[in-house]
XYZ file of C-alpha atoms in Angstrom:
621
model
C 20.072 -76.876 7.115
C 17.135 -77.869 10.332
C 14.702 -75.590 8.075
C 14.576 -77.616 5.737
C 13.170 -80.361 7.426
C 10.594 -78.263 10.062
C 7.556 -79.411 7.556
C 8.813 -83.120 6.283
C 5.185 -84.476 6.034
C 4.068 -81.333 4.049
C 6.936 -80.722 1.991
C 7.322 -84.523 1.002
C 3.654 -84.497 0.457
C 3.602 -81.121 -1.872
C 6.699 -81.991 -3.534
C 5.743 -85.582 -4.813
C 2.074 -83.852 -5.833
C 3.958 -81.041 -7.736
C 6.353 -83.477 -9.243
C 3.518 -85.253 -10.395
C 1.671 -82.464 -12.057
C 5.092 -81.701 -13.537
C 5.570 -85.095 -15.302
C 3.351 -84.583 -18.539
C 3.951 -81.135 -18.806
C 7.688 -81.454 -18.945
C 7.669 -84.332 -21.433
C 5.124 -82.065 -23.489
C 7.275 -79.026 -23.575
C 10.384 -80.822 -24.379
C 8.641 -82.448 -27.379
C 7.157 -79.236 -28.603
C 10.561 -77.373 -28.062
C 11.926 -79.844 -30.877
C 14.713 -80.995 -28.793
C 12.713 -84.126 -27.341
C 10.998 -85.032 -24.239
C 14.026 -85.885 -22.226
C 15.298 -82.352 -22.529
C 12.080 -81.221 -20.908
C 12.625 -84.161 -18.009
C 16.311 -82.793 -17.847
C 14.961 -79.235 -17.164
C 12.107 -79.644 -14.864
C 14.549 -81.927 -12.625
C 17.463 -79.640 -12.364
C 15.422 -76.456 -12.235
C 13.308 -77.054 -10.009
C 16.251 -78.655 -7.703
C 18.532 -76.063 -7.646
C 16.174 -73.232 -7.979
C 14.761 -74.268 -4.844
C 18.073 -74.508 -3.137
C 19.211 -71.242 -3.883
C 15.927 -69.667 -4.891
C 14.171 -66.803 -2.913
C 10.846 -68.042 -2.844
C 10.807 -71.124 -0.401
C 7.336 -72.803 -2.089
C 8.265 -72.052 -5.746
C 8.150 -75.234 -7.935
C 10.126 -74.704 -10.942
C 10.398 -75.886 -14.654
C 9.901 -75.297 -18.221
C 6.470 -73.021 -18.647
C 4.770 -72.396 -21.662
C 6.489 -68.921 -22.250
C 10.144 -70.094 -21.630
C 8.956 -73.167 -24.140
C 7.820 -71.185 -26.767
C 10.735 -68.652 -26.796
C 13.121 -71.603 -26.356
C 11.290 -73.372 -29.614
C 12.074 -69.905 -31.733
C 15.772 -70.359 -30.808
C 16.501 -73.428 -31.525
C 14.647 -73.636 -34.976
C 17.014 -70.636 -35.875
C 20.087 -72.318 -35.102
C 19.308 -75.564 -36.004
C 18.577 -73.970 -39.627
C 22.289 -72.586 -39.782
C 23.293 -76.356 -39.164
C 21.759 -77.943 -42.026
C 18.725 -79.124 -40.172
C 20.973 -81.407 -37.958
C 19.807 -81.053 -34.059
C 22.831 -83.037 -32.979
C 25.322 -80.808 -34.627
C 23.056 -77.156 -33.537
C 23.157 -78.438 -29.969
C 26.258 -77.486 -28.379
C 24.880 -73.830 -29.590
C 21.282 -74.234 -28.144
C 22.924 -75.161 -24.958
C 25.250 -72.925 -24.859
C 22.806 -69.569 -25.462
C 20.499 -71.253 -22.564
C 23.668 -71.058 -20.586
C 24.222 -67.744 -21.540
C 20.534 -67.039 -20.747
C 21.443 -68.773 -17.034
C 24.575 -66.874 -16.307
C 22.506 -63.326 -17.288
C 19.912 -64.121 -14.833
C 22.242 -64.675 -12.017
C 23.728 -61.279 -13.227
C 20.518 -59.310 -13.245
C 19.701 -61.202 -9.182
C 23.101 -59.805 -8.264
C 23.058 -56.411 -9.827
C 19.363 -55.666 -8.155
C 17.063 -56.124 -10.720
C 14.907 -57.867 -9.305
C 12.919 -55.272 -7.798
C 12.640 -53.661 -11.068
C 10.494 -56.237 -12.906
C 7.152 -55.027 -11.875
C 7.544 -52.207 -13.814
C 7.100 -53.558 -17.079
C 3.569 -52.520 -18.372
C 0.614 -55.005 -18.198
C -0.291 -54.487 -21.867
C 2.916 -55.454 -22.870
C 2.739 -58.968 -20.403
C -1.139 -59.792 -21.474
C -0.016 -59.686 -25.037
C 3.162 -61.573 -24.731
C 0.909 -64.566 -22.870
C -2.256 -64.276 -25.075
C 0.602 -65.229 -27.938
C 1.619 -67.672 -26.163
C -1.288 -69.273 -25.942
C -1.912 -68.985 -29.727
C 1.392 -70.075 -30.799
C 1.138 -73.510 -28.783
C -2.627 -74.045 -29.869
C -1.779 -73.522 -33.712
C 2.059 -75.467 -33.845
C 0.155 -78.547 -31.849
C -2.363 -78.726 -34.359
C -0.227 -80.687 -37.245
C 0.424 -83.409 -34.306
C -3.211 -83.068 -32.935
C -4.076 -84.012 -36.690
C -1.191 -87.042 -37.221
C 0.691 -84.898 -39.671
C 4.133 -84.691 -39.994
C 5.765 -82.827 -42.821
C 8.601 -84.575 -43.329
C 6.602 -87.583 -43.969
C 4.438 -85.923 -46.308
C 6.332 -86.889 -50.010
C 3.782 -84.553 -51.547
C 5.436 -81.590 -49.691
C 8.992 -82.525 -49.608
C 9.545 -82.953 -53.242
C 9.347 -79.881 -54.636
C 12.275 -78.951 -51.837
C 14.776 -81.504 -53.580
C 16.440 -78.990 -56.322
C 16.921 -76.555 -53.583
C 17.958 -79.666 -51.135
C 20.627 -80.251 -53.915
C 21.959 -77.217 -54.685
C 22.248 -76.432 -51.178
C 24.178 -79.396 -50.496
C 27.019 -78.417 -53.480
C 26.699 -75.389 -51.589
C 28.428 -76.561 -48.645
C 30.406 -78.942 -50.361
C 32.057 -75.794 -51.806
C 31.737 -74.243 -48.667
C 33.711 -76.572 -46.834
C 36.396 -77.056 -49.168
C 37.187 -73.272 -49.834
C 37.891 -73.246 -45.715
C 39.975 -76.317 -46.026
C 42.157 -74.914 -48.630
C 41.332 -77.817 -50.970
C 39.263 -75.580 -53.812
C 41.268 -74.034 -56.676
C 41.120 -72.891 -59.890
C 43.132 -74.923 -61.595
C 41.931 -78.274 -59.618
C 38.002 -79.232 -59.411
C 38.837 -82.776 -59.019
C 38.709 -82.851 -55.558
C 34.932 -80.945 -55.729
C 33.908 -83.189 -58.336
C 34.888 -86.611 -56.526
C 32.954 -85.353 -53.761
C 30.002 -84.213 -55.474
C 29.704 -87.737 -56.905
C 29.355 -88.727 -53.417
C 25.848 -87.002 -53.025
C 23.205 -89.969 -53.039
C 19.471 -89.495 -53.559
C 19.155 -90.844 -49.993
C 21.294 -87.669 -49.005
C 18.853 -85.319 -51.236
C 15.883 -86.630 -50.016
C 17.035 -85.993 -46.235
C 18.427 -82.607 -46.871
C 14.719 -81.934 -48.697
C 12.663 -83.412 -45.552
C 14.934 -80.929 -43.204
C 14.156 -78.080 -45.636
C 10.302 -79.185 -45.882
C 9.845 -79.395 -42.065
C 11.583 -75.713 -41.385
C 8.774 -74.328 -44.077
C 6.020 -75.548 -42.150
C 7.522 -74.974 -38.461
C 6.162 -71.958 -36.259
C 2.682 -70.287 -36.896
C 3.020 -69.263 -40.357
C 4.082 -72.584 -41.154
C 1.511 -74.649 -39.604
C -1.377 -72.611 -40.965
C 0.385 -72.974 -44.716
C 0.366 -76.706 -44.576
C -2.547 -77.079 -42.430
C -4.993 -77.894 -45.455
C -2.532 -80.553 -46.604
C -2.895 -81.912 -42.931
C -6.905 -81.815 -43.436
C -7.014 -83.401 -46.291
C -5.111 -86.539 -44.787
C -6.481 -86.693 -40.877
C -5.175 -89.315 -39.213
C -8.073 -90.339 -37.263
C -6.857 -92.567 -34.656
C -4.009 -90.077 -33.939
C -6.911 -87.214 -33.571
C -9.052 -89.219 -31.740
C -6.356 -89.599 -28.782
C -6.104 -85.804 -28.894
C -9.375 -85.383 -28.326
C -10.262 -87.763 -25.689
C -7.347 -86.444 -24.036
C -8.392 -82.758 -23.712
C -12.197 -84.067 -22.896
C -10.512 -86.147 -20.255
C -8.498 -83.232 -19.169
C -11.378 -81.031 -18.990
C -14.152 -83.736 -17.456
C -11.943 -84.771 -14.850
C -11.248 -81.679 -12.753
C -15.435 -81.578 -12.676
C -14.964 -84.774 -10.523
C -11.758 -83.826 -8.312
C -9.185 -81.604 -8.026
C -7.297 -83.733 -5.449
C -5.571 -85.620 -8.450
C -4.043 -83.843 -11.484
C -6.406 -84.160 -14.436
C -3.384 -83.982 -16.868
C -1.646 -86.935 -15.333
C -5.001 -88.466 -15.533
C -5.168 -88.333 -18.851
C -1.923 -88.868 -20.110
C -1.937 -92.609 -17.798
C -5.421 -93.548 -18.944
C -5.061 -92.816 -22.757
C -1.752 -94.113 -23.072
C -2.688 -97.123 -21.035
C -5.463 -97.969 -23.307
C -3.723 -97.404 -26.745
C -0.700 -99.167 -25.350
C -2.582 -102.093 -24.033
C -5.035 -102.140 -27.408
C -2.234 -102.300 -29.783
C -2.999 -99.685 -31.623
C -1.276 -98.149 -34.161
C 0.121 -94.885 -32.962
C 2.922 -92.529 -32.956
C 5.093 -92.613 -29.603
C 7.073 -89.722 -28.714
C 10.860 -90.090 -29.395
C 12.552 -92.450 -26.924
C 13.846 -90.969 -23.764
C 17.580 -91.826 -22.417
C 18.181 -94.254 -19.783
C 20.539 -93.671 -16.783
C 21.262 -90.450 -15.279
C 21.567 -87.531 -17.413
C 25.354 -86.847 -18.103
C 26.905 -83.170 -18.813
C 27.168 -82.153 -22.122
C 30.869 -81.003 -22.067
C 30.415 -79.479 -25.916
C 29.069 -76.688 -24.356
C 32.385 -75.442 -23.204
C 34.532 -77.240 -25.657
C 32.996 -76.336 -28.874
C 32.097 -72.965 -27.843
C 32.331 -70.410 -30.394
C 31.543 -66.789 -29.530
C 30.637 -66.352 -33.405
C 28.249 -69.175 -33.634
C 26.079 -67.470 -30.265
C 27.165 -63.862 -30.512
C 23.451 -62.870 -32.691
C 21.943 -64.578 -30.019
C 23.074 -62.597 -27.284
C 20.210 -60.338 -27.315
C 17.795 -63.414 -27.380
C 19.416 -65.125 -24.405
C 18.936 -61.768 -22.590
C 15.379 -61.821 -23.544
C 15.022 -65.232 -22.243
C 16.931 -64.269 -19.212
C 14.262 -61.593 -18.618
C 10.822 -63.748 -19.407
C 12.619 -66.137 -16.825
C 12.694 -63.666 -14.482
C 9.230 -62.007 -14.933
C 7.636 -65.584 -15.253
C 9.384 -66.794 -11.629
C 8.544 -63.164 -9.777
C 5.027 -63.423 -10.602
C 4.812 -66.718 -9.243
C 6.769 -65.615 -6.341
C 3.983 -63.198 -5.646
C 1.241 -65.364 -6.077
C 2.936 -67.467 -3.482
C 3.577 -64.784 -1.036
C -0.267 -63.941 -1.352
C -0.950 -67.571 -0.637
C 1.547 -67.992 2.315
C 1.360 -64.661 3.818
C 4.908 -64.667 3.330
C 7.781 -62.387 1.161
C 10.026 -63.635 -1.143
C 13.481 -62.065 -2.072
C 13.321 -60.958 -5.392
C 17.091 -61.004 -6.413
C 17.718 -64.315 -4.659
C 15.206 -65.345 -6.323
C 16.615 -64.707 -9.867
C 19.859 -66.016 -8.818
C 18.126 -69.390 -7.794
C 16.630 -69.494 -11.239
C 20.138 -68.461 -13.231
C 21.545 -71.419 -11.261
C 19.074 -73.801 -12.292
C 18.916 -72.861 -15.476
C 22.396 -72.944 -16.070
C 23.159 -76.446 -15.005
C 19.931 -77.592 -16.687
C 21.791 -76.201 -20.022
C 24.918 -78.012 -19.237
C 23.013 -81.297 -18.795
C 20.881 -80.742 -21.818
C 17.530 -79.795 -20.117
C 15.437 -76.807 -21.534
C 15.427 -73.429 -19.743
C 12.732 -72.769 -17.425
C 11.051 -70.360 -14.999
C 8.504 -70.436 -11.456
C 5.585 -72.716 -12.416
C 2.192 -70.579 -11.008
C -0.008 -74.055 -11.310
C 2.828 -76.413 -9.844
C 3.580 -73.838 -7.143
C 0.006 -73.610 -6.008
C -0.638 -77.531 -6.328
C 2.558 -77.670 -3.690
C 1.412 -75.291 -1.219
C -2.125 -76.179 -1.177
C -0.801 -80.122 -0.697
C 1.007 -78.921 2.423
C 4.362 -77.635 1.395
C 6.042 -74.697 3.254
C 9.858 -74.744 2.817
C 12.593 -75.265 -0.141
C 12.611 -78.843 0.437
C 9.200 -79.349 -1.741
C 10.921 -78.264 -4.996
C 13.762 -80.724 -4.136
C 11.804 -83.589 -3.685
C 9.731 -82.979 -6.690
C 13.135 -82.744 -8.603
C 14.133 -86.119 -7.072
C 10.695 -87.619 -8.041
C 11.000 -87.021 -11.745
C 14.214 -88.044 -11.314
C 13.278 -91.338 -10.108
C 10.753 -91.734 -12.943
C 13.660 -90.822 -15.426
C 15.597 -93.599 -14.238
C 12.922 -96.535 -13.205
C 10.805 -95.581 -15.975
C 12.076 -93.992 -19.222
C 11.460 -96.775 -21.677
C 7.644 -96.892 -20.555
C 7.244 -93.159 -20.887
C 8.851 -93.727 -24.579
C 5.764 -95.157 -25.351
C 3.395 -92.319 -24.746
C 1.807 -91.553 -27.804
C 2.720 -88.069 -29.505
C -1.188 -87.138 -29.740
C -1.431 -87.807 -25.952
C 1.211 -84.910 -25.720
C -0.146 -82.893 -28.135
C -3.695 -82.858 -26.405
C -1.827 -81.984 -23.194
C -0.418 -78.668 -24.776
C -3.253 -77.640 -26.358
C -4.946 -77.131 -23.123
C -2.112 -75.654 -21.538
C -2.359 -72.924 -24.494
C -6.196 -72.348 -23.414
C -5.141 -71.819 -20.040
C -1.788 -69.466 -20.558
C -4.155 -67.257 -22.424
C -4.682 -63.689 -20.565
C -8.428 -63.897 -20.637
C -8.688 -60.845 -17.879
C -7.158 -58.770 -20.377
C -8.827 -59.675 -23.465
C -12.194 -59.222 -21.357
C -11.123 -55.462 -20.035
C -10.924 -54.464 -24.123
C -14.406 -53.167 -24.132
C -14.127 -51.419 -21.089
C -10.887 -49.485 -21.341
C -10.815 -45.760 -21.970
C -10.268 -44.444 -25.534
C -7.085 -42.455 -25.013
C -5.622 -41.832 -28.558
C -7.184 -41.410 -32.058
C -5.157 -42.821 -34.984
C -7.197 -41.740 -37.995
C -11.109 -41.349 -37.563
C -11.113 -44.371 -34.813
C -10.693 -43.668 -31.265
C -8.856 -46.594 -29.322
C -7.109 -47.477 -25.716
C -3.953 -47.025 -25.820
C -3.167 -50.425 -23.741
C -5.640 -52.486 -25.827
C -3.315 -50.670 -29.034
C 0.014 -51.969 -27.015
C -1.569 -55.265 -26.376
C -2.906 -56.238 -29.534
C 0.665 -55.134 -31.063
C 2.549 -57.503 -28.578
C -0.193 -59.920 -29.677
C 0.182 -59.939 -33.284
C 3.892 -59.515 -33.612
C 4.714 -62.202 -31.298
C 2.540 -64.968 -32.891
C 3.604 -64.369 -36.700
C 7.139 -62.491 -36.575
C 9.153 -62.516 -33.510
C 8.616 -63.057 -29.892
C 11.327 -60.914 -28.938
C 11.223 -58.256 -31.257
C 7.448 -58.020 -30.295
C 7.875 -57.441 -26.587
C 10.973 -54.773 -27.271
C 8.320 -52.708 -29.759
C 5.618 -53.213 -27.342
C 7.855 -51.866 -24.631
C 8.956 -48.681 -26.920
C 5.266 -48.273 -27.297
C 4.312 -48.497 -23.994
C 7.024 -46.295 -23.092
C 6.212 -43.373 -25.357
C 2.305 -43.407 -24.607
C 3.440 -43.042 -20.666
C 5.487 -40.406 -21.235
C 2.912 -38.620 -23.853
C 0.382 -38.840 -20.949
C 2.806 -37.593 -18.125
C 3.644 -34.821 -20.412
C 0.043 -33.642 -21.379
C -1.029 -34.075 -17.992
C 1.960 -31.764 -16.966
C 1.446 -29.298 -19.181
C -2.190 -29.590 -18.232
C -1.407 -28.842 -14.446
C 1.325 -26.086 -15.478
C -0.708 -23.571 -17.279
C 0.982 -20.437 -18.152
C -1.100 -17.855 -17.351
C -0.792 -14.130 -16.020
C -1.191 -13.570 -12.293
C -4.527 -11.932 -12.984
C -5.698 -15.297 -15.000
C -3.992 -17.983 -12.990
C -5.745 -18.642 -9.410
C -3.274 -17.352 -6.953
C -2.058 -19.822 -4.319
C -2.841 -18.890 -0.540
C 0.626 -17.331 0.097
C -0.013 -14.919 -2.599
C -3.037 -13.335 -1.553
C -0.835 -10.464 0.044
C 1.006 -10.021 -3.208
C 1.012 -5.707 -4.058
C -1.836 -5.233 -6.303
C -0.124 -2.423 -7.615
C 2.653 -4.122 -8.905
C 1.072 -7.062 -10.967
C 1.936 -5.389 -14.225
C 5.307 -5.220 -13.268
C 5.556 -8.780 -11.899
C 4.731 -11.876 -13.659
C 4.285 -15.165 -11.766
C 5.012 -18.543 -12.759
C 3.696 -21.871 -11.389
C 5.607 -24.848 -12.336
C 3.582 -27.885 -11.140
C 5.036 -31.023 -12.074
C 8.624 -32.255 -13.130
C 10.099 -31.029 -16.352
C 11.008 -33.500 -18.352
C 11.470 -33.922 -22.113
C 7.581 -35.002 -22.147
C 6.791 -31.416 -20.979
C 9.589 -28.721 -22.257
C 7.548 -27.418 -25.390
C 4.921 -25.578 -23.152
C 7.638 -24.140 -20.890
C 9.330 -23.019 -23.505
C 6.686 -20.564 -24.826
C 7.068 -18.452 -21.006
C 9.276 -15.997 -22.362
C 7.048 -15.168 -25.734
C 3.808 -14.896 -23.162
C 5.270 -12.858 -20.390
C 3.235 -9.464 -20.555
C 5.422 -6.259 -22.273
C 4.850 -4.675 -18.959
C 6.419 -7.149 -17.125
C 10.207 -6.581 -15.698
C 10.444 -9.437 -13.267
C 9.398 -13.110 -13.382
C 8.729 -15.277 -10.317
C 9.102 -18.794 -10.923
C 7.781 -21.011 -8.308
C 9.509 -24.569 -7.977
C 8.457 -26.132 -5.057
C 5.790 -28.743 -7.022
C 8.917 -29.072 -9.499
C 10.871 -32.077 -7.376
C 12.698 -33.667 -10.969
C 14.489 -32.031 -14.017
C 16.237 -34.282 -16.458
C 18.583 -32.878 -19.408
C 15.920 -32.024 -21.489
C 14.341 -29.788 -18.851
C 17.267 -28.470 -17.872
C 18.440 -26.971 -21.234
C 14.856 -25.907 -21.676
C 14.992 -23.727 -18.441
C 18.741 -22.583 -19.832
C 16.908 -21.128 -23.175
C 14.198 -19.202 -21.298
C 16.150 -17.612 -18.816
C 18.522 -16.623 -21.633
C 15.984 -15.567 -23.286
C 14.595 -13.704 -20.492
C 18.049 -12.087 -20.029
C 18.371 -11.030 -23.336
C 14.564 -8.839 -23.045
C 16.327 -7.496 -19.384
C 13.835 -9.680 -17.253
C 14.829 -10.540 -13.497
C 14.104 -13.817 -12.829
C 13.631 -15.286 -8.819
C 13.143 -19.076 -8.334
C 10.805 -19.827 -4.890
C 11.440 -23.018 -3.113
C 13.900 -24.073 -5.434
C 14.596 -28.343 -4.864
C 17.157 -30.131 -4.102
C 17.501 -32.268 -7.874
C 16.809 -29.134 -10.093
C 19.541 -26.951 -8.136
C 21.949 -29.789 -8.184
C 21.082 -29.808 -12.311
C 21.516 -25.919 -12.583
C 24.124 -25.413 -10.766
C 26.490 -28.158 -12.963
C 25.543 -25.972 -16.245
C 25.943 -22.628 -14.681
C 22.520 -21.553 -14.602
C 23.105 -20.911 -11.303
C 24.410 -18.457 -10.597
C 25.363 -17.091 -14.023
C 21.363 -16.436 -14.904
C 20.226 -16.721 -10.970
C 22.350 -15.326 -8.323
C 22.009 -16.744 -5.132
C 20.254 -13.549 -3.922
C 17.502 -14.146 -6.394
C 16.737 -17.537 -4.435
C 14.350 -17.489 -1.765
C 13.379 -20.430 0.348
C 9.249 -19.254 0.256
C 7.224 -16.876 -1.083
C 6.952 -14.456 1.904
C 10.690 -13.555 1.296
C 10.096 -13.049 -2.366
C 7.301 -10.974 -1.783
C 9.455 -8.679 1.102
C 11.871 -8.419 -1.556
C 9.401 -7.426 -4.454
C 8.190 -5.150 -2.096
C 11.735 -3.098 -1.453
C 13.032 -3.367 -5.244
C 10.261 -3.051 -7.373
C 8.396 0.697 -7.972
C 5.029 0.893 -9.441
C 5.772 2.669 -12.376
C 1.934 2.909 -13.971
């Protein structure tokens, strides 16, 4: 506990500054997600406090981030669609998925997965981060133009027939579940259908219209309509916000330009009494837990989202640990990755119970904290307390912030989050694969596949596909490299190793030496399986040198068995030299040793094997 207060002044100033930076972003991410500004604030409060308290990076500031919000947005939209467009009905299921992601993060930390996160290929991360930026920018075009699909009757009206049909289907489905619907009596059904009013149909049509206009494709689809009916006030507020954010940075970085834009544009708009659209009302008072996460839990409702929750957990882990590395570089310290995952998981789990958005370690907020003097976990807890004070004392005031201002803030976030380093490297990366007449870089292909699929299809599946392509590409490269280094050549053609210079020249027709210069795994078995066919007919013995084959997988094991079986059938004696521990263990498991290779045919070094050859092999030519 004493360690928390060793840098009290620096941690207080660092936490307060980081909290100020987090405020506009938390509000913006909450609005963008579809759950409202309060969800962003709740997430920032609880994740920042508990991730700092239990995490493994002393200076990390956590909360909703652009990548986590983008994935959450997809989850929220999908679940709301299942619950007929009602956020209130869908909220318990949404929060349960978020809670599940938090619990999975705790599990990842306890299982020690933190140290493996760094193995995710850079092209996958690069494509994903750039897609997040593109998604945020495109989805903010409509609010920036002051266009809201639910309010455009020209867009909503065509959805009325579908809405009426859907309402009737729901009535029939409910009655079937209640046992009311029977073939002999439709009186109850007729009575209920008579209660369907024009207002009910209109509200359902608005929900369908909003769903059709959601996401990147939906936003692109209705943008022409939005351009025809631009709200010039809303667009002006958005553009002024963006200009201030970029311009104020040139004056000073001591005060966050995002906060300056938020306060200045919102204040002027409110004082002048402009007819702008405010954000949703932020509830007053301390956040209360949503117990329906537990009491209304239905596994069937969230089972389709288990993989999505895992993806959210992994994304949060990657996001947090990358920020931890940045913090380490700045503070010359070393974070504890698995403890950090446990802390993030606890923060996300508690935030979900209180209705907050999931989040992760936030790089910009962490950098601000460190530069402002933060050195211990107290700084992250101070940032959370500051946001809680803002929520309790200034909720009604914050509710007057123009939605267009938050749209401008999010557009700058989208621009900032894209991976320009990866994009700039595209022309310079080696073109190592051929697709038809084109020669391309495998890294560029992976990045573009993840970017396009994430933007226009599904973030979760895009990452999975990117990982599969990256893994296959890596395995092919390693296989090609292994095959290149393990060329099958006779002793006369292959350059002899230094210790083979004393091998009797008169026995080179009878003895074939094979060098294996790398792991024998599924990517390199094809060339090895040709060994039996490439041995000269004059050879009666094969020496396989294994000192550089330190690893063998199951595919390599069975390839070795096939080759030895073929050589044994051809009455060729095989000798092993310097067999390594892991391959030996594998071959002993399926009795290659001693069935095909008895112990007396395994030598610790080539000198011993050479002596055996001189003693047992006669020159017959």
